[in-house]
Short mmCIF file of C-alpha atoms in Angstrom, two decimals:
data_model
loop_
_atom_site.label_atom_id
_atom_site.label_comp_id
_atom_site.label_asym_id
_atom_site.label_seq_id
_atom_site.Cartn_x
_atom_site.Cartn_y
_atom_site.Cartn_z
CA MET A 1 -163.14 -0.53 -172.46
CA ARG A 2 -164.98 0.30 -169.12
CA LEU A 3 -164.07 -2.64 -166.89
CA VAL A 4 -165.75 -3.26 -163.01
CA HIS A 5 -163.23 -5.46 -160.90
CA LEU A 6 -164.79 -8.19 -159.36
CA ASP A 7 -162.53 -9.46 -156.30
CA LEU A 8 -163.17 -13.08 -155.16
CA LYS A 9 -160.58 -13.61 -152.82
CA GLY A 10 -163.13 -12.77 -150.31
CA ALA A 11 -166.89 -12.19 -149.95
CA ALA A 12 -167.53 -13.74 -153.87
CA PRO A 13 -171.06 -13.54 -154.30
CA ARG A 14 -173.27 -16.71 -155.69
CA VAL A 15 -173.88 -16.99 -158.99
CA SER A 16 -177.19 -16.19 -158.40
CA TYR A 17 -176.37 -12.95 -157.22
CA LEU A 18 -174.05 -12.01 -160.35
CA GLU A 19 -177.50 -12.54 -162.75
CA GLN A 20 -178.87 -9.53 -160.57
CA VAL A 21 -176.03 -7.11 -160.89
CA PHE A 22 -174.12 -7.95 -164.42
CA PRO A 23 -177.90 -6.13 -165.89
CA LEU A 24 -177.03 -3.22 -163.52
CA LEU A 25 -173.23 -2.51 -164.55
CA SER A 26 -174.14 -2.52 -168.28
CA GLN A 27 -177.10 -0.38 -167.25
CA LEU A 28 -174.68 1.98 -165.64
CA GLY A 29 -171.99 2.29 -168.68
CA ALA A 30 -169.66 -0.77 -167.91
CA ASN A 31 -168.78 -2.52 -170.84
CA GLY A 32 -166.60 -5.62 -169.11
CA ILE A 33 -165.48 -7.35 -165.85
CA LEU A 34 -162.09 -8.40 -164.53
CA ILE A 35 -162.52 -11.08 -162.34
CA GLU A 36 -159.99 -12.09 -159.88
CA TYR A 37 -160.92 -15.48 -159.01
CA GLU A 38 -158.37 -17.01 -156.92
CA ASP A 39 -159.44 -19.82 -154.94
CA MET A 40 -163.03 -19.55 -156.12
CA PHE A 41 -161.48 -21.01 -159.35
CA PRO A 42 -162.23 -24.77 -159.88
CA PHE A 43 -158.98 -26.22 -160.70
CA LYS A 44 -158.86 -29.67 -161.31
CA GLY A 45 -156.18 -32.22 -160.97
CA GLU A 46 -152.72 -31.28 -159.59
CA LEU A 47 -153.96 -28.20 -158.69
CA GLU A 48 -157.30 -29.29 -156.75
CA LEU A 49 -155.41 -28.54 -154.04
CA LEU A 50 -155.74 -24.78 -154.62
CA ARG A 51 -159.40 -24.53 -154.52
CA SER A 52 -161.75 -23.70 -151.86
CA PRO A 53 -164.39 -25.06 -150.22
CA TYR A 54 -166.64 -22.71 -152.18
CA ALA A 55 -165.37 -22.60 -155.08
CA TYR A 56 -167.50 -22.36 -157.88
CA SER A 57 -167.95 -24.87 -160.15
CA GLU A 58 -167.59 -25.36 -164.08
CA GLU A 59 -171.11 -25.04 -164.82
CA ASP A 60 -170.77 -21.36 -162.56
CA ILE A 61 -167.91 -20.74 -165.09
CA GLU A 62 -169.60 -21.49 -167.79
CA ARG A 63 -172.84 -19.23 -166.44
CA ILE A 64 -170.88 -16.29 -165.69
CA GLN A 65 -169.86 -15.76 -169.46
CA GLN A 66 -172.87 -16.28 -170.64
CA LEU A 67 -174.55 -13.80 -168.32
CA ALA A 68 -171.76 -11.65 -169.32
CA GLU A 69 -172.47 -11.96 -172.95
CA GLN A 70 -175.87 -11.42 -172.83
CA HIS A 71 -175.54 -8.02 -170.71
CA LYS A 72 -172.65 -7.16 -173.62
CA LEU A 73 -170.01 -6.97 -170.77
CA GLU A 74 -166.33 -8.51 -171.97
CA VAL A 75 -164.76 -11.13 -169.56
CA VAL A 76 -161.02 -10.70 -168.90
CA PRO A 77 -159.81 -13.22 -166.14
CA LEU A 78 -157.11 -12.32 -163.64
CA VAL A 79 -154.22 -14.91 -162.67
CA GLN A 80 -151.28 -13.18 -160.24
CA THR A 81 -148.15 -14.53 -161.85
CA PHE A 82 -145.53 -13.26 -159.49
CA GLY A 83 -147.24 -11.28 -156.20
CA HIS A 84 -149.90 -11.95 -154.26
CA VAL A 85 -149.70 -15.42 -154.64
CA GLU A 86 -150.76 -16.47 -150.53
CA PHE A 87 -153.53 -18.62 -151.69
CA ILE A 88 -151.19 -20.31 -153.82
CA LEU A 89 -147.90 -20.20 -151.56
CA LYS A 90 -149.38 -21.37 -148.34
CA HIS A 91 -149.84 -25.01 -149.01
CA GLU A 92 -146.57 -26.29 -148.01
CA LYS A 93 -146.15 -28.42 -150.90
CA TYR A 94 -145.49 -25.10 -152.91
CA GLN A 95 -144.05 -24.17 -150.05
CA HIS A 96 -140.20 -24.00 -151.76
CA LEU A 97 -141.77 -22.01 -154.46
CA ARG A 98 -141.21 -18.81 -152.06
CA GLU A 99 -139.16 -16.11 -152.57
CA VAL A 100 -138.26 -15.70 -148.36
CA GLU A 101 -139.00 -19.14 -147.13
CA ARG A 102 -141.06 -16.94 -144.03
CA PHE A 103 -143.14 -15.20 -146.65
CA PRO A 104 -145.76 -16.60 -148.70
CA ASN A 105 -146.15 -13.95 -150.60
CA SER A 106 -144.08 -13.69 -153.97
CA PHE A 107 -142.85 -16.04 -156.06
CA ASN A 108 -138.96 -17.14 -156.61
CA PRO A 109 -138.51 -16.20 -160.12
CA HIS A 110 -135.40 -18.55 -160.37
CA VAL A 111 -136.85 -22.24 -159.37
CA PRO A 112 -138.20 -23.88 -162.75
CA ASP A 113 -141.02 -25.11 -160.99
CA THR A 114 -142.51 -21.53 -160.65
CA LEU A 115 -143.10 -21.49 -164.39
CA ALA A 116 -143.90 -25.00 -165.02
CA LEU A 117 -147.04 -24.55 -162.02
CA LEU A 118 -147.97 -21.17 -163.27
CA LYS A 119 -148.19 -22.32 -167.11
CA SER A 120 -150.52 -24.77 -165.63
CA ILE A 121 -152.60 -22.60 -163.84
CA LEU A 122 -152.77 -20.13 -166.74
CA SER A 123 -153.77 -22.83 -168.98
CA GLN A 124 -156.65 -24.27 -167.16
CA VAL A 125 -157.91 -21.02 -166.65
CA ILE A 126 -157.66 -19.45 -170.11
CA GLU A 127 -159.12 -23.13 -171.43
CA LYS A 128 -162.40 -22.28 -169.40
CA HIS A 129 -162.86 -18.99 -170.90
CA ARG A 130 -162.34 -19.51 -175.03
CA HIS A 131 -163.79 -16.23 -175.68
CA SER A 132 -161.41 -13.67 -173.91
CA THR A 133 -159.19 -12.27 -175.95
CA TRP A 134 -157.67 -10.52 -172.96
CA ILE A 135 -155.82 -11.63 -169.78
CA HIS A 136 -154.37 -10.06 -166.67
CA ILE A 137 -151.17 -11.15 -164.93
CA GLY A 138 -151.57 -9.16 -161.91
CA ALA A 139 -148.09 -8.76 -161.56
CA ASP A 140 -148.11 -5.96 -158.97
CA GLU A 141 -146.82 -5.76 -154.73
CA VAL A 142 -143.97 -8.37 -155.81
CA PHE A 143 -142.81 -8.12 -152.28
CA HIS A 144 -139.19 -9.32 -151.11
CA LEU A 145 -137.92 -10.13 -154.47
CA GLY A 146 -134.30 -9.96 -154.44
CA GLU A 147 -134.51 -10.85 -150.92
CA GLY A 148 -133.86 -14.66 -151.28
CA MET A 149 -130.96 -15.94 -152.23
CA ASP A 150 -131.60 -17.50 -155.04
CA SER A 151 -131.64 -13.49 -156.17
CA LYS A 152 -129.09 -12.37 -154.00
CA ASN A 153 -127.03 -14.79 -156.09
CA TRP A 154 -128.58 -14.10 -159.95
CA MET A 155 -127.87 -10.41 -159.10
CA SER A 156 -123.90 -11.10 -158.62
CA HIS A 157 -123.43 -13.11 -161.32
CA ASN A 158 -125.59 -11.22 -163.76
CA LYS A 159 -124.66 -7.66 -162.55
CA GLY A 160 -128.56 -7.38 -162.42
CA ASP A 161 -130.83 -5.55 -160.32
CA VAL A 162 -134.30 -6.20 -159.17
CA GLY A 163 -135.62 -4.65 -161.93
CA THR A 164 -134.18 -6.53 -164.55
CA MET A 165 -134.77 -9.50 -162.47
CA TYR A 166 -138.36 -8.26 -162.64
CA LEU A 167 -138.77 -8.10 -166.31
CA LYS A 168 -136.53 -11.81 -166.94
CA HIS A 169 -139.77 -13.39 -165.12
CA ILE A 170 -142.81 -11.24 -166.75
CA LYS A 171 -140.79 -12.33 -170.07
CA GLU A 172 -140.76 -16.04 -169.85
CA VAL A 173 -144.69 -15.63 -168.28
CA LEU A 174 -145.80 -13.54 -171.63
CA GLY A 175 -143.10 -15.52 -173.99
CA PHE A 176 -145.22 -18.65 -172.88
CA LEU A 177 -148.85 -17.39 -173.60
CA THR A 178 -147.94 -15.35 -176.85
CA ALA A 179 -146.73 -18.98 -177.91
CA GLN A 180 -149.16 -20.99 -176.61
CA TYR A 181 -152.17 -18.58 -177.20
CA TRP A 182 -151.97 -16.53 -180.59
CA GLY A 183 -153.65 -13.49 -180.50
CA LEU A 184 -154.18 -12.96 -176.59
CA ARG A 185 -153.64 -9.42 -175.32
CA VAL A 186 -151.82 -8.94 -171.91
CA LEU A 187 -152.41 -6.43 -168.71
CA MET A 188 -150.89 -5.99 -166.08
CA TRP A 189 -150.45 -3.51 -163.09
CA ASP A 190 -147.56 -1.26 -163.50
CA ASP A 191 -146.37 -0.39 -159.76
CA MET A 192 -143.08 -2.64 -160.06
CA LEU A 193 -142.54 -1.17 -163.42
CA ARG A 194 -142.56 2.35 -162.39
CA LYS A 195 -138.87 2.02 -160.30
CA ILE A 196 -137.31 0.65 -163.85
CA SER A 197 -135.72 2.78 -166.25
CA VAL A 198 -136.72 3.19 -169.45
CA GLY A 199 -133.55 1.70 -170.81
CA ALA A 200 -134.27 -1.56 -169.19
CA LEU A 201 -138.04 -1.38 -169.90
CA ARG A 202 -137.11 -0.83 -173.95
CA VAL A 203 -135.07 -3.68 -174.20
CA ALA A 204 -137.79 -5.84 -172.35
CA LEU A 205 -140.76 -4.03 -174.28
CA VAL A 206 -143.06 -5.82 -172.29
CA ALA A 207 -145.22 -6.81 -175.58
CA ARG A 208 -147.61 -4.05 -174.76
CA ALA A 209 -148.51 -4.77 -171.24
CA CYS A 210 -150.11 -2.35 -170.06
CA PRO A 211 -149.28 0.22 -167.48
CA THR A 212 -151.21 3.40 -165.42
CA ALA A 213 -150.65 6.94 -163.86
CA VAL A 214 -149.74 10.55 -165.04
CA PRO A 215 -145.90 11.16 -164.48
CA PHE A 216 -144.87 8.07 -165.43
CA LEU A 217 -147.40 8.45 -169.07
CA THR A 218 -144.11 10.08 -170.71
CA LYS A 219 -141.35 7.27 -169.61
CA TYR A 220 -143.54 4.55 -170.91
CA VAL A 221 -144.29 6.59 -174.49
CA GLU A 222 -140.49 6.73 -174.60
CA SER A 223 -139.87 3.14 -173.68
CA GLY A 224 -142.08 1.80 -176.37
CA PHE A 225 -145.94 1.40 -175.14
CA GLU A 226 -148.47 2.16 -177.51
CA ALA A 227 -151.70 1.81 -175.26
CA VAL A 228 -152.65 2.26 -171.79
CA TRP A 229 -155.26 1.55 -169.32
CA PHE A 230 -155.85 3.51 -166.34
CA ALA A 231 -156.71 1.68 -162.46
CA SER A 232 -159.14 3.70 -160.68
CA ALA A 233 -161.17 2.60 -157.52
CA PHE A 234 -164.67 2.38 -156.38
CA LYS A 235 -164.15 0.57 -152.94
CA GLY A 236 -161.57 -1.53 -151.27
CA THR A 237 -158.87 1.04 -150.97
CA THR A 238 -159.93 3.54 -147.41
CA GLY A 239 -158.36 0.29 -144.98
CA PRO A 240 -158.62 -3.29 -144.50
CA ALA A 241 -161.81 -3.11 -142.20
CA GLN A 242 -163.41 -0.28 -144.37
CA ALA A 243 -167.25 -1.51 -144.01
CA TRP A 244 -169.13 0.97 -145.19
CA THR A 245 -167.87 3.17 -148.70
CA PRO A 246 -166.86 6.78 -148.36
CA LEU A 247 -168.62 8.15 -151.71
CA SER A 248 -166.57 11.72 -152.10
CA TYR A 249 -163.37 10.00 -152.07
CA HIS A 250 -164.09 7.63 -154.63
CA LEU A 251 -166.13 10.53 -157.12
CA LYS A 252 -162.62 12.63 -156.49
CA ASN A 253 -160.27 9.62 -157.47
CA HIS A 254 -162.38 9.35 -160.68
CA LEU A 255 -162.14 13.41 -161.28
CA SER A 256 -158.32 13.11 -160.68
CA TRP A 257 -158.49 10.15 -163.90
CA LEU A 258 -160.51 12.10 -166.04
CA LYS A 259 -157.81 14.55 -165.72
CA VAL A 260 -155.66 12.75 -166.33
CA MET A 261 -157.17 11.04 -169.74
CA GLN A 262 -157.61 14.28 -170.85
CA ALA A 263 -153.67 14.38 -170.92
CA VAL A 264 -153.38 11.42 -172.91
CA PRO A 265 -154.15 12.61 -176.74
CA ARG A 266 -150.89 15.09 -176.06
CA LEU A 267 -148.57 11.80 -175.51
CA ALA A 268 -149.66 10.79 -179.08
CA PRO A 269 -148.64 7.82 -180.43
CA LEU A 270 -150.15 6.65 -176.96
CA ARG A 271 -153.82 5.73 -176.58
CA LEU A 272 -155.94 5.30 -173.96
CA GLN A 273 -157.65 1.80 -174.32
CA GLY A 274 -159.58 1.30 -171.04
CA VAL A 275 -159.70 1.64 -167.45
CA VAL A 276 -160.66 -0.90 -164.66
CA LEU A 277 -162.67 0.79 -161.75
CA THR A 278 -161.11 -1.67 -158.89
CA GLY A 279 -163.21 -2.95 -156.26
CA TRP A 280 -160.75 -4.51 -153.68
CA GLN A 281 -162.59 -6.83 -150.93
CA ARG A 282 -159.24 -8.37 -148.93
CA TYR A 283 -155.80 -6.38 -149.46
CA ASP A 284 -154.87 -9.51 -149.59
CA HIS A 285 -155.41 -13.41 -149.03
CA TYR A 286 -154.83 -12.87 -145.50
CA SER A 287 -156.27 -9.88 -144.63
CA VAL A 288 -160.26 -9.27 -143.59
CA LEU A 289 -163.36 -8.04 -145.56
CA CYS A 290 -163.49 -4.87 -146.70
CA GLU A 291 -166.73 -3.08 -148.23
CA LEU A 292 -169.23 -5.77 -149.40
CA LEU A 293 -170.16 -5.31 -153.05
CA PRO A 294 -174.09 -4.22 -152.33
CA VAL A 295 -172.97 -1.66 -149.95
CA SER A 296 -170.72 -0.38 -152.46
CA ILE A 297 -173.07 -0.44 -155.14
CA PRO A 298 -173.83 3.35 -155.32
CA SER A 299 -170.46 4.39 -155.75
CA LEU A 300 -169.71 2.05 -158.51
CA ALA A 301 -172.68 3.66 -160.00
CA ILE A 302 -171.58 7.01 -159.48
CA CYS A 303 -168.20 6.49 -160.44
CA LEU A 304 -169.03 4.21 -163.66
CA GLN A 305 -171.09 7.27 -164.89
CA THR A 306 -168.88 9.56 -163.62
CA LEU A 307 -166.85 8.27 -166.30
CA VAL A 308 -169.31 7.82 -168.62
CA ASN A 309 -170.33 11.63 -168.81
CA GLY A 310 -167.00 13.33 -168.47
CA GLY A 311 -167.71 14.51 -164.69
CA PHE A 312 -170.63 13.69 -161.69
CA THR A 313 -172.92 15.83 -164.23
CA GLU A 314 -176.59 16.59 -163.19
CA GLU A 315 -177.39 13.76 -165.84
CA ALA A 316 -175.18 11.47 -164.37
CA LYS A 317 -176.74 12.07 -161.12
CA ARG A 318 -180.16 11.40 -162.65
CA LYS A 319 -179.34 8.12 -164.27
CA VAL A 320 -177.52 6.96 -160.80
CA LEU A 321 -180.55 7.81 -158.75
CA GLY A 322 -183.16 6.40 -161.49
CA VAL A 323 -181.14 3.42 -161.89
CA LEU A 324 -180.79 2.58 -158.32
CA GLY A 325 -184.05 4.00 -157.39
CA LEU A 326 -183.04 6.64 -154.74
CA GLU A 327 -184.17 9.91 -154.33
CA SER A 328 -181.52 11.36 -152.95
CA VAL A 329 -177.48 10.85 -152.58
CA GLN A 330 -175.40 12.94 -150.11
CA LEU A 331 -171.58 12.49 -150.91
CA GLU A 332 -169.80 14.35 -147.94
CA GLN A 333 -172.07 12.22 -145.58
CA SER A 334 -171.46 8.84 -147.56
CA THR A 335 -175.19 8.44 -147.73
CA CYS A 336 -178.50 7.49 -149.86
CA GLU A 337 -181.88 8.75 -149.79
CA GLY A 338 -184.93 6.07 -150.60
CA ARG A 339 -185.60 2.64 -150.46
CA GLY A 340 -183.71 1.63 -153.33
CA VAL A 341 -184.22 -0.99 -155.67
CA PHE A 342 -180.79 -2.49 -156.63
CA PRO A 343 -179.60 -6.16 -155.70
CA GLY A 344 -178.87 -6.58 -152.31
CA VAL A 345 -180.28 -2.94 -151.62
CA GLU A 346 -181.44 -4.95 -148.23
CA ILE A 347 -177.93 -5.87 -146.97
CA TYR A 348 -177.49 -1.99 -147.69
CA HIS A 349 -179.79 -0.44 -145.31
CA MET A 350 -178.58 -3.40 -142.77
CA VAL A 351 -175.07 -2.42 -142.90
CA GLU A 352 -175.59 1.34 -142.56
CA GLN A 353 -177.27 0.49 -139.21
CA VAL A 354 -174.51 -1.40 -138.22
CA ASN A 355 -171.97 0.18 -139.17
CA GLY A 356 -174.08 3.83 -137.53
CA HIS A 357 -175.72 2.38 -134.63
CA LEU A 358 -174.57 -1.11 -133.21
CA LYS A 359 -171.46 -0.27 -131.46
CA GLU A 360 -172.65 2.83 -130.05
CA SER A 361 -175.90 1.74 -128.66
CA ILE A 362 -174.32 -0.93 -126.59
CA LEU A 363 -171.40 0.80 -125.68
CA LYS A 364 -174.03 4.24 -124.59
CA ALA A 365 -176.03 1.24 -122.64
CA LEU A 366 -173.10 -0.41 -120.74
CA GLU A 367 -170.99 2.65 -120.54
CA GLU A 368 -173.63 5.44 -119.43
CA GLU A 369 -175.74 3.16 -117.46
CA SER A 370 -175.32 4.43 -113.49
CA ALA A 371 -177.09 1.47 -111.93
CA ILE A 372 -175.01 -1.46 -114.48
CA LYS A 373 -172.10 0.35 -113.10
CA GLY A 374 -172.31 0.79 -109.64
CA TRP A 375 -174.38 -2.54 -108.99
CA PHE A 376 -173.64 -4.24 -111.84
CA SER A 377 -170.14 -4.39 -112.53
CA PRO A 378 -168.01 -6.88 -113.54
CA TYR A 379 -167.09 -7.69 -110.45
CA HIS A 380 -170.69 -8.61 -109.19
CA ARG A 381 -170.93 -10.13 -112.16
CA LYS A 382 -167.75 -12.43 -111.60
CA ARG A 383 -169.02 -13.50 -107.88
CA GLN A 384 -172.44 -13.81 -108.91
CA PHE A 385 -174.28 -11.12 -106.56
CA GLY A 386 -176.21 -7.91 -106.54
CA ASN A 387 -179.23 -6.14 -105.37
CA PRO A 388 -182.63 -7.10 -107.33
CA ARG A 389 -183.74 -3.89 -106.25
CA ASN A 390 -181.26 -2.09 -108.46
CA MET A 391 -180.95 -4.28 -111.10
CA GLU A 392 -184.56 -3.92 -111.99
CA SER A 393 -183.82 -0.52 -112.61
CA PHE A 394 -181.70 -1.18 -115.74
CA GLY A 395 -183.09 -4.72 -116.71
CA SER A 396 -186.03 -4.14 -118.94
CA LYS A 397 -184.07 -1.64 -120.78
CA VAL A 398 -181.14 -4.01 -121.38
CA LEU A 399 -183.34 -6.95 -122.46
CA LYS A 400 -185.24 -4.63 -125.04
CA LEU A 401 -181.66 -3.60 -126.98
CA HIS A 402 -180.41 -7.15 -126.69
CA GLU A 403 -183.75 -8.42 -128.51
CA ASP A 404 -183.50 -5.86 -130.84
CA TRP A 405 -180.35 -6.47 -132.19
CA GLU A 406 -180.99 -10.19 -131.88
CA SER A 407 -183.76 -9.66 -134.52
CA PHE A 408 -182.02 -7.39 -136.11
CA VAL A 409 -179.35 -9.71 -137.12
CA ARG A 410 -181.50 -12.80 -137.51
CA ASP A 411 -182.87 -10.93 -140.60
CA LEU A 412 -179.26 -9.38 -141.63
CA ARG A 413 -177.72 -13.04 -141.49
CA ALA A 414 -180.70 -14.40 -143.95
CA GLN A 415 -180.33 -11.58 -146.54
CA LEU A 416 -176.00 -12.19 -146.59
CA GLU A 417 -177.05 -15.91 -147.05
CA ARG A 418 -179.09 -14.76 -150.09
CA ILE A 419 -175.77 -13.85 -151.28
CA TYR A 420 -173.01 -15.11 -150.19
CA PHE A 421 -171.14 -18.81 -148.61
CA PRO A 422 -171.48 -19.56 -145.66
CA ASP A 423 -167.65 -18.37 -144.75
CA THR A 424 -168.37 -15.13 -145.68
CA VAL A 425 -171.42 -14.74 -143.69
CA GLU A 426 -169.60 -15.89 -140.60
CA GLU A 427 -166.52 -14.04 -140.80
CA TRP A 428 -168.67 -10.90 -141.36
CA MET A 429 -170.63 -11.54 -138.69
CA GLU A 430 -167.23 -11.98 -136.43
CA GLU A 431 -165.76 -8.89 -137.20
CA ASN A 432 -168.74 -6.39 -137.61
CA VAL A 433 -171.14 -7.24 -135.37
CA ASN A 434 -170.08 -9.70 -132.51
CA PRO A 435 -167.19 -7.44 -130.91
CA TYR A 436 -170.25 -5.50 -129.23
CA LEU A 437 -173.24 -7.96 -129.30
CA ASP A 438 -171.44 -10.23 -127.44
CA GLN A 439 -170.98 -7.39 -124.81
CA LEU A 440 -174.45 -7.15 -124.58
CA ARG A 441 -175.14 -11.18 -124.44
CA ASP A 442 -172.80 -11.64 -121.63
CA LEU A 443 -174.53 -8.90 -119.61
CA VAL A 444 -178.29 -10.43 -120.52
CA ARG A 445 -176.91 -13.87 -119.51
CA ASP A 446 -175.50 -12.78 -116.29
CA TYR A 447 -178.21 -10.99 -115.68
CA ARG A 448 -180.52 -13.94 -116.45
#
């Protein structure tokens, strides 16, 4: 299976955009999607508190699944069950479920309310995904586990360690899922398992949850796992505020995974069941947005076709250019030539402009123009005086630059609004455009 990860904890696209993206995914070789809803799920009743103001409706969830089915994409919902639960634990109502009181990252597994809450969250998500045969329970990066008083007491009474405590909670979650939803198969990330001994894993054998990564494969074989999945990345791993996707970096990541895949047959009876191409949209619930989906579509296309063809072959390259409507791809420069016909291509080109020219052109105008430095400094502007003769020497140039960027940004905003909800558009503008454009706006205001 080749699943594309949609991380909705930031920049969740409108369903109308997914309508355009799903056919593209299946054309490029994906056969499933891993949907990390977080606060975009239409939680009901007690849990309504967890919904974002822009959460999808129940009809949207239904529509997403119809679209997926239409394009032969299996839907796997992802519900975090241990770490990365800031969207839950940031609320006062659930603060008492934190492992460490100050931090909203991870659940305290010793409070009975934790499992009760997880059961109702899982139930609501699974009820709305009746056709899904898989669920992903996250379970990565359980920061601060073992640091809370309850955990310290548990470890001293049970002569246990963080690993056994981690497994105990995961087994409770899996126990609930296997009892309630017969035949539903479970995936989880493996970073926490890597630190746990073969003995402890064998005792706990986490009912075929699926780990990743090469030096650990032998360990998982010895622990009794029968199948593994791997997780690569097509965006969202090169910096929390990254705006432009580095193509060769992500291609290399997939080429490395292909080498690992070739090693799996030597580890029989272990078999490779699938790959998730992750595309993080935020590093966590509190961090800023990284690359938007339209910006990373060329990367996603290259990565999917690399997996399908066993390398970025001529065949793979032809297919990528054909499907995306591009003339060529420069991997090292992370650029694409040609107008492109993929969904959101306008945003792709405009973000390229912002990323490559906005900051540079404004700072150049403000820093290098000696008339501004000499006759229109912060000192002049604060006291509102200046010599009109010298001001005119830079005025028309600065006004033109300002007008060009304002008109460009209006177009960009309009394009973003077609795909994203207002909160995403605001956040992206405030992070990537305003820090530079505001300096120019202020100068123009003072000049006028």
